[in-house]
Amino acid sequence: MKVTVDELVCEANAVCMGLAPEVFELDDDDRLHILLPEPPAEVQDRVRHAVRSCPKAALALEE
């Protein structure tokens, strides 16, 4: 699995960060950083949920 963000679409709502904080982080400038672009198996279900929950559909998964 690989997760990516479309920075032009992301509005820094932080939904993903709330669901998988070890994978997603917002910086002081409200830019989303993916800390683990290829998340380990134990967090992949939460990452999938975070991607589905993004209000702007700015996240994508490659399985």
mmCIF file of N, CA, C and O in Angstrom:
data_model
loop_
_atom_site.group_PDB
_atom_site.id
_atom_site.type_symbol
_atom_site.label_atom_id
_atom_site.label_comp_id
_atom_site.label_asym_id
_atom_site.label_seq_id
_atom_site.Cartn_x
_atom_site.Cartn_y
_atom_site.Cartn_z
ATOM 1 N N MET A 1 0.839 -1.181 0.000
ATOM 2 C CA MET A 1 0.000 0.000 0.000
ATOM 3 C C MET A 1 0.879 1.237 0.000
ATOM 4 O O MET A 1 1.881 1.306 0.695
ATOM 5 N N LYS A 2 0.449 2.214 -0.807
ATOM 6 C CA LYS A 2 1.124 3.511 -0.813
ATOM 7 C C LYS A 2 0.045 4.586 -0.772
ATOM 8 O O LYS A 2 -0.928 4.529 -1.509
ATOM 9 N N VAL A 3 0.225 5.574 0.106
ATOM 10 C CA VAL A 3 -0.743 6.659 0.254
ATOM 11 C C VAL A 3 -0.103 7.965 -0.205
ATOM 12 O O VAL A 3 1.073 8.226 0.054
ATOM 13 N N THR A 4 -0.895 8.765 -0.926
ATOM 14 C CA THR A 4 -0.420 10.055 -1.420
ATOM 15 C C THR A 4 -1.477 11.123 -1.150
ATOM 16 O O THR A 4 -2.645 10.809 -0.926
ATOM 17 N N VAL A 5 -1.048 12.372 -1.200
ATOM 18 C CA VAL A 5 -1.967 13.499 -1.013
ATOM 19 C C VAL A 5 -1.844 14.444 -2.200
ATOM 20 O O VAL A 5 -0.744 14.704 -2.688
ATOM 21 N N ASP A 6 -2.976 14.935 -2.666
ATOM 22 C CA ASP A 6 -3.000 15.977 -3.682
ATOM 23 C C ASP A 6 -3.016 17.304 -2.930
ATOM 24 O O ASP A 6 -4.045 17.716 -2.392
ATOM 25 N N GLU A 7 -1.878 17.955 -2.884
ATOM 26 C CA GLU A 7 -1.733 19.174 -2.080
ATOM 27 C C GLU A 7 -2.598 20.317 -2.603
ATOM 28 O O GLU A 7 -2.924 21.231 -1.851
ATOM 29 N N LEU A 8 -2.964 20.290 -3.870
ATOM 30 C CA LEU A 8 -3.817 21.335 -4.425
ATOM 31 C C LEU A 8 -5.266 21.181 -3.978
ATOM 32 O O LEU A 8 -6.028 22.154 -3.994
ATOM 33 N N VAL A 9 -5.642 19.986 -3.565
ATOM 34 C CA VAL A 9 -7.023 19.705 -3.150
ATOM 35 C C VAL A 9 -7.165 19.735 -1.628
ATOM 36 O O VAL A 9 -8.185 20.139 -1.095
ATOM 37 N N CYS A 10 -6.124 19.339 -0.919
ATOM 38 C CA CYS A 10 -6.163 19.227 0.546
ATOM 39 C C CYS A 10 -6.434 20.586 1.181
ATOM 40 O O CYS A 10 -5.795 21.585 0.856
ATOM 41 N N GLU A 11 -7.407 20.612 2.114
ATOM 42 C CA GLU A 11 -7.729 21.834 2.855
ATOM 43 C C GLU A 11 -7.288 21.773 4.309
ATOM 44 O O GLU A 11 -7.693 22.588 5.121
ATOM 45 N N ALA A 12 -6.480 20.784 4.661
ATOM 46 C CA ALA A 12 -5.938 20.646 6.012
ATOM 47 C C ALA A 12 -7.033 20.539 7.068
ATOM 48 O O ALA A 12 -6.950 21.162 8.122
ATOM 49 N N ASN A 13 -8.046 19.740 6.781
ATOM 50 C CA ASN A 13 -9.116 19.518 7.747
ATOM 51 C C ASN A 13 -8.684 18.617 8.905
ATOM 52 O O ASN A 13 -9.344 18.579 9.929
ATOM 53 N N ALA A 14 -7.614 17.879 8.726
ATOM 54 C CA ALA A 14 -6.997 17.028 9.748
ATOM 55 C C ALA A 14 -7.815 15.806 10.132
ATOM 56 O O ALA A 14 -7.546 15.186 11.154
ATOM 57 N N VAL A 15 -8.795 15.449 9.340
ATOM 58 C CA VAL A 15 -9.553 14.225 9.614
ATOM 59 C C VAL A 15 -8.612 13.025 9.576
ATOM 60 O O VAL A 15 -8.626 12.171 10.457
ATOM 61 N N CYS A 16 -7.766 12.969 8.563
ATOM 62 C CA CYS A 16 -6.833 11.847 8.420
ATOM 63 C C CYS A 16 -5.877 11.775 9.612
ATOM 64 O O CYS A 16 -5.588 10.696 10.123
ATOM 65 N N MET A 17 -5.420 12.925 10.062
ATOM 66 C CA MET A 17 -4.504 12.961 11.193
ATOM 67 C C MET A 17 -5.170 12.432 12.461
ATOM 68 O O MET A 17 -4.542 11.746 13.260
ATOM 69 N N GLY A 18 -6.438 12.730 12.620
ATOM 70 C CA GLY A 18 -7.162 12.220 13.775
ATOM 71 C C GLY A 18 -7.345 10.715 13.739
ATOM 72 O O GLY A 18 -7.376 10.067 14.789
ATOM 73 N N LEU A 19 -7.437 10.148 12.544
ATOM 74 C CA LEU A 19 -7.659 8.707 12.401
ATOM 75 C C LEU A 19 -6.367 7.899 12.373
ATOM 76 O O LEU A 19 -6.351 6.748 12.807
ATOM 77 N N ALA A 20 -5.298 8.472 11.864
ATOM 78 C CA ALA A 20 -4.019 7.758 11.779
ATOM 79 C C ALA A 20 -2.863 8.741 11.980
ATOM 80 O O ALA A 20 -2.132 9.076 11.046
ATOM 81 N N PRO A 21 -2.681 9.224 13.212
ATOM 82 C CA PRO A 21 -1.674 10.259 13.473
ATOM 83 C C PRO A 21 -0.238 9.807 13.236
ATOM 84 O O PRO A 21 0.642 10.650 13.048
ATOM 85 N N GLU A 22 0.003 8.508 13.233
ATOM 86 C CA GLU A 22 1.352 8.036 12.966
ATOM 87 C C GLU A 22 1.698 8.090 11.475
ATOM 88 O O GLU A 22 2.845 7.978 11.088
ATOM 89 N N VAL A 23 0.676 8.319 10.634
ATOM 90 C CA VAL A 23 0.878 8.363 9.189
ATOM 91 C C VAL A 23 0.736 9.785 8.638
ATOM 92 O O VAL A 23 1.464 10.174 7.732
ATOM 93 N N PHE A 24 -0.189 10.562 9.200
ATOM 94 C CA PHE A 24 -0.491 11.898 8.681
ATOM 95 C C PHE A 24 -0.168 12.964 9.722
ATOM 96 O O PHE A 24 -0.450 12.790 10.897
ATOM 97 N N GLU A 25 0.401 14.093 9.251
ATOM 98 C CA GLU A 25 0.730 15.194 10.161
ATOM 99 C C GLU A 25 0.556 16.522 9.431
ATOM 100 O O GLU A 25 0.966 16.666 8.280
ATOM 101 N N LEU A 26 -0.055 17.468 10.117
ATOM 102 C CA LEU A 26 -0.153 18.833 9.595
ATOM 103 C C LEU A 26 0.943 19.679 10.227
ATOM 104 O O LEU A 26 1.154 19.620 11.438
ATOM 105 N N ASP A 27 1.612 20.482 9.405
ATOM 106 C CA ASP A 27 2.627 21.356 9.968
ATOM 107 C C ASP A 27 2.010 22.710 10.334
ATOM 108 O O ASP A 27 0.797 22.912 10.187
ATOM 109 N N ASP A 28 2.818 23.621 10.789
ATOM 110 C CA ASP A 28 2.339 24.938 11.236
ATOM 111 C C ASP A 28 1.748 25.774 10.104
ATOM 112 O O ASP A 28 1.014 26.725 10.346
ATOM 113 N N ASP A 29 2.075 25.407 8.874
ATOM 114 C CA ASP A 29 1.545 26.117 7.708
ATOM 115 C C ASP A 29 0.334 25.406 7.113
ATOM 116 O O ASP A 29 -0.074 25.703 5.993
ATOM 117 N N ASP A 30 -0.234 24.459 7.864
ATOM 118 C CA ASP A 30 -1.390 23.670 7.418
ATOM 119 C C ASP A 30 -1.108 22.877 6.146
ATOM 120 O O ASP A 30 -1.974 22.716 5.298
ATOM 121 N N ARG A 31 0.101 22.381 6.028
ATOM 122 C CA ARG A 31 0.445 21.480 4.929
ATOM 123 C C ARG A 31 0.475 20.064 5.477
ATOM 124 O O ARG A 31 1.071 19.813 6.528
ATOM 125 N N LEU A 32 -0.164 19.152 4.764
ATOM 126 C CA LEU A 32 -0.208 17.768 5.189
ATOM 127 C C LEU A 32 1.051 17.038 4.753
ATOM 128 O O LEU A 32 1.470 17.140 3.601
ATOM 129 N N HIS A 33 1.633 16.315 5.691
ATOM 130 C CA HIS A 33 2.803 15.479 5.405
ATOM 131 C C HIS A 33 2.432 14.037 5.678
ATOM 132 O O HIS A 33 1.775 13.739 6.679
ATOM 133 N N ILE A 34 2.851 13.174 4.793
ATOM 134 C CA ILE A 34 2.639 11.744 4.991
ATOM 135 C C ILE A 34 3.933 11.195 5.563
ATOM 136 O O ILE A 34 4.960 11.122 4.894
ATOM 137 N N LEU A 35 3.874 10.829 6.842
ATOM 138 C CA LEU A 35 5.060 10.380 7.559
ATOM 139 C C LEU A 35 5.472 8.973 7.150
ATOM 140 O O LEU A 35 6.652 8.641 7.169
ATOM 141 N N LEU A 36 4.490 8.147 6.819
ATOM 142 C CA LEU A 36 4.742 6.764 6.385
ATOM 143 C C LEU A 36 4.015 6.538 5.068
ATOM 144 O O LEU A 36 2.892 6.049 5.052
ATOM 145 N N PRO A 37 4.633 6.887 3.934
ATOM 146 C CA PRO A 37 3.955 6.739 2.647
ATOM 147 C C PRO A 37 3.562 5.294 2.340
ATOM 148 O O PRO A 37 2.623 5.047 1.595
ATOM 149 N N GLU A 38 4.295 4.348 2.910
ATOM 150 C CA GLU A 38 3.968 2.935 2.763
ATOM 151 C C GLU A 38 3.725 2.374 4.167
ATOM 152 O O GLU A 38 4.600 1.756 4.763
ATOM 153 N N PRO A 39 2.526 2.620 4.709
ATOM 154 C CA PRO A 39 2.248 2.271 6.099
ATOM 155 C C PRO A 39 2.312 0.766 6.355
ATOM 156 O O PRO A 39 1.970 -0.031 5.478
ATOM 157 N N PRO A 40 2.739 0.386 7.560
ATOM 158 C CA PRO A 40 2.811 -1.028 7.913
ATOM 159 C C PRO A 40 1.411 -1.644 8.031
ATOM 160 O O PRO A 40 0.415 -0.939 8.198
ATOM 161 N N ALA A 41 1.374 -2.939 7.954
ATOM 162 C CA ALA A 41 0.114 -3.689 7.941
ATOM 163 C C ALA A 41 -0.788 -3.344 9.118
ATOM 164 O O ALA A 41 -2.009 -3.263 8.962
ATOM 165 N N GLU A 42 -0.222 -3.112 10.277
ATOM 166 C CA GLU A 42 -1.044 -2.895 11.471
ATOM 167 C C GLU A 42 -1.840 -1.590 11.456
ATOM 168 O O GLU A 42 -2.767 -1.432 12.237
ATOM 169 N N VAL A 43 -1.505 -0.654 10.582
ATOM 170 C CA VAL A 43 -2.265 0.603 10.503
ATOM 171 C C VAL A 43 -3.015 0.767 9.179
ATOM 172 O O VAL A 43 -3.715 1.763 8.989
ATOM 173 N N GLN A 44 -2.888 -0.177 8.282
ATOM 174 C CA GLN A 44 -3.476 -0.026 6.955
ATOM 175 C C GLN A 44 -4.995 0.118 6.968
ATOM 176 O O GLN A 44 -5.546 0.884 6.177
ATOM 177 N N ASP A 45 -5.695 -0.566 7.855
ATOM 178 C CA ASP A 45 -7.148 -0.406 7.921
ATOM 179 C C ASP A 45 -7.522 1.022 8.316
ATOM 180 O O ASP A 45 -8.451 1.610 7.765
ATOM 181 N N ARG A 46 -6.792 1.602 9.257
ATOM 182 C CA ARG A 46 -7.062 2.986 9.667
ATOM 183 C C ARG A 46 -6.707 3.972 8.557
ATOM 184 O O ARG A 46 -7.384 4.986 8.378
ATOM 185 N N VAL A 47 -5.668 3.665 7.799
ATOM 186 C CA VAL A 47 -5.296 4.531 6.668
ATOM 187 C C VAL A 47 -6.394 4.484 5.606
ATOM 188 O O VAL A 47 -6.789 5.520 5.073
ATOM 189 N N ARG A 48 -6.906 3.296 5.324
ATOM 190 C CA ARG A 48 -8.010 3.184 4.363
ATOM 191 C C ARG A 48 -9.213 4.007 4.835
ATOM 192 O O ARG A 48 -9.845 4.712 4.052
ATOM 193 N N HIS A 49 -9.505 3.905 6.116
ATOM 194 C CA HIS A 49 -10.623 4.677 6.684
ATOM 195 C C HIS A 49 -10.360 6.183 6.559
ATOM 196 O O HIS A 49 -11.257 6.958 6.211
ATOM 197 N N ALA A 50 -9.139 6.597 6.818
ATOM 198 C CA ALA A 50 -8.774 8.014 6.703
ATOM 199 C C ALA A 50 -8.926 8.501 5.264
ATOM 200 O O ALA A 50 -9.450 9.594 5.026
ATOM 201 N N VAL A 51 -8.509 7.695 4.311
ATOM 202 C CA VAL A 51 -8.625 8.072 2.899
ATOM 203 C C VAL A 51 -10.093 8.210 2.517
ATOM 204 O O VAL A 51 -10.496 9.183 1.876
ATOM 205 N N ARG A 52 -10.922 7.262 2.942
ATOM 206 C CA ARG A 52 -12.367 7.329 2.643
ATOM 207 C C ARG A 52 -13.029 8.503 3.346
ATOM 208 O O ARG A 52 -14.033 9.033 2.857
ATOM 209 N N SER A 53 -12.491 8.927 4.480
ATOM 210 C CA SER A 53 -13.112 9.971 5.295
ATOM 211 C C SER A 53 -12.680 11.383 4.927
ATOM 212 O O SER A 53 -13.246 12.349 5.440
ATOM 213 N N CYS A 54 -11.703 11.524 4.057
ATOM 214 C CA CYS A 54 -11.216 12.857 3.683
ATOM 215 C C CYS A 54 -12.347 13.660 3.046
ATOM 216 O O CYS A 54 -12.909 13.249 2.025
ATOM 217 N N PRO A 55 -12.711 14.800 3.637
ATOM 218 C CA PRO A 55 -13.847 15.571 3.109
ATOM 219 C C PRO A 55 -13.621 16.134 1.705
ATOM 220 O O PRO A 55 -14.570 16.432 0.997
ATOM 221 N N LYS A 56 -12.390 16.267 1.290
ATOM 222 C CA LYS A 56 -12.077 16.816 -0.038
ATOM 223 C C LYS A 56 -11.569 15.739 -1.004
ATOM 224 O O LYS A 56 -11.195 16.064 -2.120
ATOM 225 N N ALA A 57 -11.525 14.482 -0.567
ATOM 226 C CA ALA A 57 -11.013 13.381 -1.394
ATOM 227 C C ALA A 57 -9.608 13.705 -1.918
ATOM 228 O O ALA A 57 -9.281 13.452 -3.077
ATOM 229 N N ALA A 58 -8.785 14.262 -1.047
ATOM 230 C CA ALA A 58 -7.421 14.663 -1.427
ATOM 231 C C ALA A 58 -6.410 13.539 -1.267
ATOM 232 O O ALA A 58 -5.263 13.679 -1.703
ATOM 233 N N LEU A 59 -6.805 12.433 -0.655
ATOM 234 C CA LEU A 59 -5.899 11.315 -0.424
ATOM 235 C C LEU A 59 -6.182 10.191 -1.413
ATOM 236 O O LEU A 59 -7.329 9.966 -1.787
ATOM 237 N N ALA A 60 -5.122 9.487 -1.787
ATOM 238 C CA ALA A 60 -5.267 8.360 -2.706
ATOM 239 C C ALA A 60 -4.455 7.185 -2.201
ATOM 240 O O ALA A 60 -3.405 7.375 -1.563
ATOM 241 N N LEU A 61 -4.932 5.989 -2.507
ATOM 242 C CA LEU A 61 -4.235 4.758 -2.148
ATOM 243 C C LEU A 61 -3.888 3.984 -3.399
ATOM 244 O O LEU A 61 -4.677 3.898 -4.332
ATOM 245 N N GLU A 62 -2.705 3.417 -3.356
ATOM 246 C CA GLU A 62 -2.285 2.469 -4.384
ATOM 247 C C GLU A 62 -2.023 1.165 -3.649
ATOM 248 O O GLU A 62 -1.160 1.094 -2.795
ATOM 249 N N GLU A 63 -2.820 0.175 -3.952
ATOM 250 C CA GLU A 63 -2.689 -1.122 -3.228
ATOM 251 C C GLU A 63 -1.815 -2.083 -4.001
ATOM 252 O O GLU A 63 -1.693 -2.039 -5.163
#
